[in-house]
Coordinates of C-alpha atoms in Angstrom, one line a residue:
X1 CA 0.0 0.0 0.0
X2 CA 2.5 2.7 1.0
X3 CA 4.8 1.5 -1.7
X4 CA 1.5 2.5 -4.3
X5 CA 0.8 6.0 -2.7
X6 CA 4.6 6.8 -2.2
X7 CA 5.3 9.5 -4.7
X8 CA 1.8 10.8 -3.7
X9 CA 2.9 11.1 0.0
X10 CA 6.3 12.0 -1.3
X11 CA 4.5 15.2 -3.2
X12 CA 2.7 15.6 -0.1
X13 CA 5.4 16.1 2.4
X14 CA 7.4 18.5 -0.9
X15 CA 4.2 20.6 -0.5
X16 CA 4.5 20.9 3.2
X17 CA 8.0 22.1 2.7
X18 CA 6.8 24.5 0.7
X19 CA 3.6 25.6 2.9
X20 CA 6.3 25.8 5.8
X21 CA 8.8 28.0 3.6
X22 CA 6.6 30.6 3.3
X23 CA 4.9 30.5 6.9
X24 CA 8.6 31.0 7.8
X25 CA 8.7 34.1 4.7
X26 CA 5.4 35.8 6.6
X27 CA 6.1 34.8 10.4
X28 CA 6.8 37.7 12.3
X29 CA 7.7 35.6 16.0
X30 CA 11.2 35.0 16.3
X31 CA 10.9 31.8 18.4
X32 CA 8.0 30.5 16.0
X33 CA 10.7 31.2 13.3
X34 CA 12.8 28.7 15.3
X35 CA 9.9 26.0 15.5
X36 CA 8.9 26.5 12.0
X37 CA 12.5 25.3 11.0
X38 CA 12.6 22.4 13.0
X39 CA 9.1 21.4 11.4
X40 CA 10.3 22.2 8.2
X41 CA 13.5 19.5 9.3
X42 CA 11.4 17.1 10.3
X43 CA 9.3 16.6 7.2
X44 CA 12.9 17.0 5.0
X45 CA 14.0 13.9 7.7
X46 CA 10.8 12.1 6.8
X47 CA 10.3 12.8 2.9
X48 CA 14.5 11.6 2.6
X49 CA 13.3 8.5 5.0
X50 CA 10.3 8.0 2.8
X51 CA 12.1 8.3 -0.4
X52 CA 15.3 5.9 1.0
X53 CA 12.4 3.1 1.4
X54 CA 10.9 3.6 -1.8
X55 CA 14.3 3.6 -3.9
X56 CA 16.0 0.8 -1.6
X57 CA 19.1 3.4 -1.4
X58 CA 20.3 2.4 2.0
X59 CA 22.6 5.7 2.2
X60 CA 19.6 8.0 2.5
X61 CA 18.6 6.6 5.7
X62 CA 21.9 8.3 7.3
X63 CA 21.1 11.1 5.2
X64 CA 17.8 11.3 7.3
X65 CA 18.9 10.5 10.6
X66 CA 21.6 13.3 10.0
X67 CA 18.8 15.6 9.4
X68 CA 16.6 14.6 12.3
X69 CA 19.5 15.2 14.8
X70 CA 21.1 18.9 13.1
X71 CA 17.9 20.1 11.8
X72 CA 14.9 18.7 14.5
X73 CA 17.1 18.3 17.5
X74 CA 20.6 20.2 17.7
X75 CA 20.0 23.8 15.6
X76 CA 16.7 24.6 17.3
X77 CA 17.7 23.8 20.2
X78 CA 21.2 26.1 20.2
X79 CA 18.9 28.5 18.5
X80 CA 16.6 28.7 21.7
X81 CA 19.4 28.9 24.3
X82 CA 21.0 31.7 22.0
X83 CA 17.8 33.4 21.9
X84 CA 17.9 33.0 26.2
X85 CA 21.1 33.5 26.7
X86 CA 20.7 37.0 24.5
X87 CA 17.4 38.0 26.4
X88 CA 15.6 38.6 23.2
X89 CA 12.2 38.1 22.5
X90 CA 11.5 40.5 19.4
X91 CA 9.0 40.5 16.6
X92 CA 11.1 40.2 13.6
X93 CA 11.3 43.5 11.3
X94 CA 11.2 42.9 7.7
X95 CA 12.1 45.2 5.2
X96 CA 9.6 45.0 3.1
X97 CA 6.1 44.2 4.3
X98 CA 4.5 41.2 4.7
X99 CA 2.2 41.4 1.7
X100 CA 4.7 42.9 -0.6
X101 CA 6.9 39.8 0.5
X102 CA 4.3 36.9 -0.1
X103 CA 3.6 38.4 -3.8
X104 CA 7.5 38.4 -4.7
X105 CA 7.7 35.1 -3.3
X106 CA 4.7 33.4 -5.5
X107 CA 6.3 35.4 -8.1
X108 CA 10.0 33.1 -7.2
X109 CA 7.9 30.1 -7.1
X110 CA 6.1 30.6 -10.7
X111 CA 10.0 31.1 -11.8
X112 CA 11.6 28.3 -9.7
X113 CA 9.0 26.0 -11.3
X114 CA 9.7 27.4 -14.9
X115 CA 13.8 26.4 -14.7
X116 CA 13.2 23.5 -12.7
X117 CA 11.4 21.7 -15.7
X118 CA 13.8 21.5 -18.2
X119 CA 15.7 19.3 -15.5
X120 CA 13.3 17.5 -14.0
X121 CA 12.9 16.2 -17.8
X122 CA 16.3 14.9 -17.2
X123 CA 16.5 13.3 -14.5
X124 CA 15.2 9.7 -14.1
X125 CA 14.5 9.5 -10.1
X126 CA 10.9 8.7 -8.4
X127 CA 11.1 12.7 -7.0
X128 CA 12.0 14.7 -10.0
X129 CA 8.5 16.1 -9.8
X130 CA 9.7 18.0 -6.4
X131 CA 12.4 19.4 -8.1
X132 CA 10.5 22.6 -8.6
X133 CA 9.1 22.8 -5.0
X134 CA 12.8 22.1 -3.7
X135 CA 14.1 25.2 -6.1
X136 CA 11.1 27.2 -4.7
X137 CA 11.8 26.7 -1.1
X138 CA 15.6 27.9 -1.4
X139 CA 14.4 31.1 -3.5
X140 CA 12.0 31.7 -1.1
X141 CA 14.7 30.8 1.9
X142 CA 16.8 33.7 0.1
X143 CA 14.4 36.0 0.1
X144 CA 13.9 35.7 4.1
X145 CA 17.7 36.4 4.1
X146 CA 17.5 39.5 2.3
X147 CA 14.3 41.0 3.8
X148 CA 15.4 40.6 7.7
X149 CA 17.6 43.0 9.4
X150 CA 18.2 41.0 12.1
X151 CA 20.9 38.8 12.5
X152 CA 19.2 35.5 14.2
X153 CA 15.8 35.5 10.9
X154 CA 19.0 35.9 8.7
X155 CA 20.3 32.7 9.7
X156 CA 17.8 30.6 10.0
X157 CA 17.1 31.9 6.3
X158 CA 20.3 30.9 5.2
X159 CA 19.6 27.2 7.5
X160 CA 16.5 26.9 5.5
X161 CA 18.1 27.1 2.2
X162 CA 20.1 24.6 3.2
X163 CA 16.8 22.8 3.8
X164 CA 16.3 23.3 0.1
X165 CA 19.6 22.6 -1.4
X166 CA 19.5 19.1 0.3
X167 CA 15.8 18.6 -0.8
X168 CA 16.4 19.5 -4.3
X169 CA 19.8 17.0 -4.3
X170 CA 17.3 14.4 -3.0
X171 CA 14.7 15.0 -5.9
X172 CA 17.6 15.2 -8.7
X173 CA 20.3 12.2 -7.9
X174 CA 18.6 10.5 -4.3
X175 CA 21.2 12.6 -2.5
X176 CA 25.0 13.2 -1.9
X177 CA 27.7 11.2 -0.7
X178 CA 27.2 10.6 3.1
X179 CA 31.1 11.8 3.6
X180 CA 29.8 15.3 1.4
X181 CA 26.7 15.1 3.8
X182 CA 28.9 14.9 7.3
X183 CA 31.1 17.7 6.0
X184 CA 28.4 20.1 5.2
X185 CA 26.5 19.3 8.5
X186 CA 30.0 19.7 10.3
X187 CA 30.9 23.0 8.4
X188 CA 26.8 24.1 9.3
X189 CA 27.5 23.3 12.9
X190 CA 30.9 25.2 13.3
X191 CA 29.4 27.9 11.4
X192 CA 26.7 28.1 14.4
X193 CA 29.0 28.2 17.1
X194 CA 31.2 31.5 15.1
X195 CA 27.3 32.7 14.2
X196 CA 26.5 32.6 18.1
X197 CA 30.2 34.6 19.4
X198 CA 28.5 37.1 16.6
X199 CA 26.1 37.8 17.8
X200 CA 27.1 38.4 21.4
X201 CA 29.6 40.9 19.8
X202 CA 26.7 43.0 17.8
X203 CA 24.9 42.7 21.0
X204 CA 27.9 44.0 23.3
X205 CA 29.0 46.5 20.9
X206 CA 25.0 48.0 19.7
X207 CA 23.2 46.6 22.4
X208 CA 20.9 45.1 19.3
X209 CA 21.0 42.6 16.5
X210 CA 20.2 44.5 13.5
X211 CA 22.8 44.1 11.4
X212 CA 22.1 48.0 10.0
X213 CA 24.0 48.4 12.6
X214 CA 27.5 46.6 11.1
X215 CA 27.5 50.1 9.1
X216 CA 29.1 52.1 11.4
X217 CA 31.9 50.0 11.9
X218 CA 33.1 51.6 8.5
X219 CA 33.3 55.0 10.2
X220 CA 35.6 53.7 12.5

């Protein structure tokens, strides 16, 4: 049975991701920001677990439990104790508003579907069909990025389109190497610990986290 409806639950969890993306684009809660990325991790960990079953390639399954334990467990949860450890509790400022933002980002959707085709033609895997959604969710991921001004949304943008990239590797080749795989999630993990001393030092030398801030330094 699950075998039948698997690239119909496979399209359903690619839809989620792409539901969560832009509740992510919209949300204006920093510490909902956190839980919609760890949602958004967990149904990557079960569409790469789903897919792995399907295909009968055995490496995906480490590919998912890597992705359950960085993306559900171990980011959100440094995220949280960075947000405690900072004292900040802020709605997140965008910008550009919140309307403005959802149309430009149905706008990268219409385009991420129009240069995904060409390859999904190409490739021969069960999830070529989410190679569009998988394009969509890291255009959209950039878009966060650029419309934040504070430091913490900015990362978890740049987290989430990680979230893409590894979705859209999944739909177009079943994945990377697992050594490519523990050296991105090692690179990702350092990168958090250098992101986290960051921010203490915006904090410490702005008393804030907007990054409008990084500006002055170039007076100085």
């Amino acid at each position: 049975m699950l075998q039948h409806y698997g690239p119909q639950l496979i399209n359903l969890l690619a839809s989620l991701m792409l539901l969560l993306a832009f509740a992510m684009l919209a949300q204006r809660r920093i510490m909902s920001l956190i839980n919609l990325f760890a949602a958004q991790g967990f149904t990557l960990f079960l569409s790469t677990a789903l897919v792995a079953w399907l295909t009968d390639q055995s490496h995906l399954y480490g590919s998912a439990l890597l992705t359950l334990v960085l993306k559900v467990i171990a980011l959100p949860w440094i995220l949280h104790r960075l947000i405690r450890r900072l004292n900040v509790k802020w709605d997140v400022e965008t910008l550009i508003n919140i309307p403005s933002t959802m149309l430009i980002g149905i706008v990268l959707v219409i385009l991420a579907f129009n240069l995904a085709l060409p390859i999904a033609l190409l490739a021969g895997t069960l999830t070529k069909g989410t190679l569009g959604i998988a394009l969509a969710c890291v255009l959209l991921s950039f878009l966060m990025m650029i419309t934040r001004s504070k430091a913490v949304p900015q990362v978890i943008g740049f987290l989430s389109m990680e979230n893409g990239l590894f979705f859209a590797a999944t739909a177009a080749a079943y994945g990377m190497p697992m050594v490519i795989e523990f050296g991105i999630a090692l690179d990702v993990l350092v990168g958090m610990v250098i992101l986290g001393i960051f921010f203490f030092r915006i904090r410490e030398r702005f008393d804030s986290l907007d990054t409008r801030h990084l500006e002055k330094l170039k007076e100085h």
